[in-house]
XYZ file of C-alpha atoms in Angstrom:
116
model
C 14.169 1.171 -15.805
C 10.657 2.257 -14.272
C 7.546 1.179 -16.237
C 5.667 4.272 -16.014
C 2.847 2.967 -18.308
C 2.261 0.147 -15.649
C 2.189 2.677 -12.655
C -0.349 4.816 -14.723
C -2.754 1.944 -15.410
C -2.212 0.539 -11.782
C -3.093 3.868 -10.466
C -6.236 4.188 -12.638
C -7.492 0.766 -11.596
C -9.003 2.245 -8.556
C -12.365 3.983 -8.846
C -11.382 6.440 -5.971
C -8.172 7.510 -7.687
C -10.059 8.095 -10.872
C -12.670 10.173 -9.034
C -9.785 12.311 -7.583
C -8.307 12.848 -11.001
C -11.633 13.663 -12.412
C -12.017 16.479 -9.646
C -8.399 17.677 -10.197
C -9.365 18.007 -14.039
C -11.462 20.948 -13.037
C -8.529 22.641 -11.107
C -6.147 22.426 -7.947
C -7.665 21.144 -4.816
C -6.384 20.674 -1.164
C -6.450 17.228 0.479
C -9.511 18.270 2.539
C -11.274 19.199 -0.617
C -10.518 16.136 -2.353
C -11.768 14.035 0.666
C -15.066 15.606 0.867
C -17.229 13.390 -1.452
C -15.688 10.430 0.119
C -16.305 8.235 3.118
C -12.494 7.641 3.713
C -10.330 8.741 6.357
C -7.782 11.416 5.694
C -4.919 8.644 5.808
C -6.600 6.657 3.223
C -7.110 9.625 0.939
C -3.365 10.488 1.370
C -2.438 6.944 0.575
C -4.551 7.421 -2.757
C -2.708 10.610 -3.454
C 0.774 8.957 -2.880
C -0.226 6.387 -5.489
C -1.450 9.181 -7.939
C 1.878 11.127 -7.272
C 4.230 8.211 -7.493
C 2.734 7.420 -11.064
C 3.166 11.074 -12.007
C -0.388 11.755 -12.329
C -0.528 14.534 -9.948
C 1.774 16.944 -8.077
C 1.687 18.670 -4.778
C 2.574 22.318 -4.322
C 3.149 24.234 -1.244
C 1.860 27.687 -0.708
C 2.509 28.543 3.268
C -0.002 26.147 4.915
C -1.854 25.323 1.596
C -0.791 22.281 -0.243
C -2.585 21.976 -3.504
C -2.773 19.088 -5.617
C -2.918 19.370 -9.355
C -3.394 17.050 -12.351
C -0.379 16.138 -14.363
C -1.620 15.197 -17.828
C 1.656 13.678 -19.316
C 1.097 10.116 -18.217
C -2.420 10.192 -19.122
C -1.353 11.294 -22.672
C 1.070 8.342 -22.582
C -1.598 5.902 -21.637
C -4.066 7.441 -24.367
C -1.368 7.046 -27.004
C -0.926 3.479 -26.098
C -4.517 2.628 -26.089
C -4.958 4.621 -29.420
C -2.584 1.947 -31.148
C -4.913 -0.684 -30.340
C -8.003 1.246 -31.159
C -6.484 1.899 -34.666
C -6.124 -2.125 -34.874
C -9.662 -2.669 -33.855
C -11.060 0.013 -36.234
C -9.073 -1.583 -39.092
C -10.321 -4.992 -37.924
C -14.030 -3.920 -38.002
C -13.457 -2.154 -41.191
C -12.373 -5.357 -42.959
C -15.332 -7.174 -41.210
C -17.614 -4.856 -42.594
C -16.145 -4.896 -46.273
C -16.426 -8.868 -45.971
C -19.902 -8.814 -44.794
C -20.905 -6.184 -47.490
C -19.188 -8.585 -50.001
C -21.215 -11.600 -48.761
C -24.376 -9.444 -48.928
C -23.818 -8.456 -52.521
C -23.147 -12.080 -53.471
C -26.380 -13.244 -51.708
C -28.303 -10.483 -53.598
C -26.742 -11.704 -57.025
C -27.764 -15.224 -56.235
C -31.429 -13.951 -55.536
C -31.508 -11.983 -58.754
C -30.682 -15.125 -60.744
C -33.436 -17.059 -59.191
C -36.068 -14.475 -60.107
């Protein structure tokens, strides 16, 4: 069974691929347009696009000679949902810590009041 989440995070691990996705979030682009801001060769950009395509993060169309790439948000949603689960864990943990610290502070203030 394929591990789509691992493919997504693996693809996102590279800053060039993240920059490509950021560009595609603004709309479709050709390989030439995507390669413009980078000092990489066309084959190197194509390799990055293949990784993104394999992870399901982009798709490539074909209109005559134009092969636009487009962002496919589904895998990003899956990654977001996975991270959100752990965000709730940390938010709950920080809320408990905040309550505990407030309780300690209140006890400290009670002791201070008794010494006055």
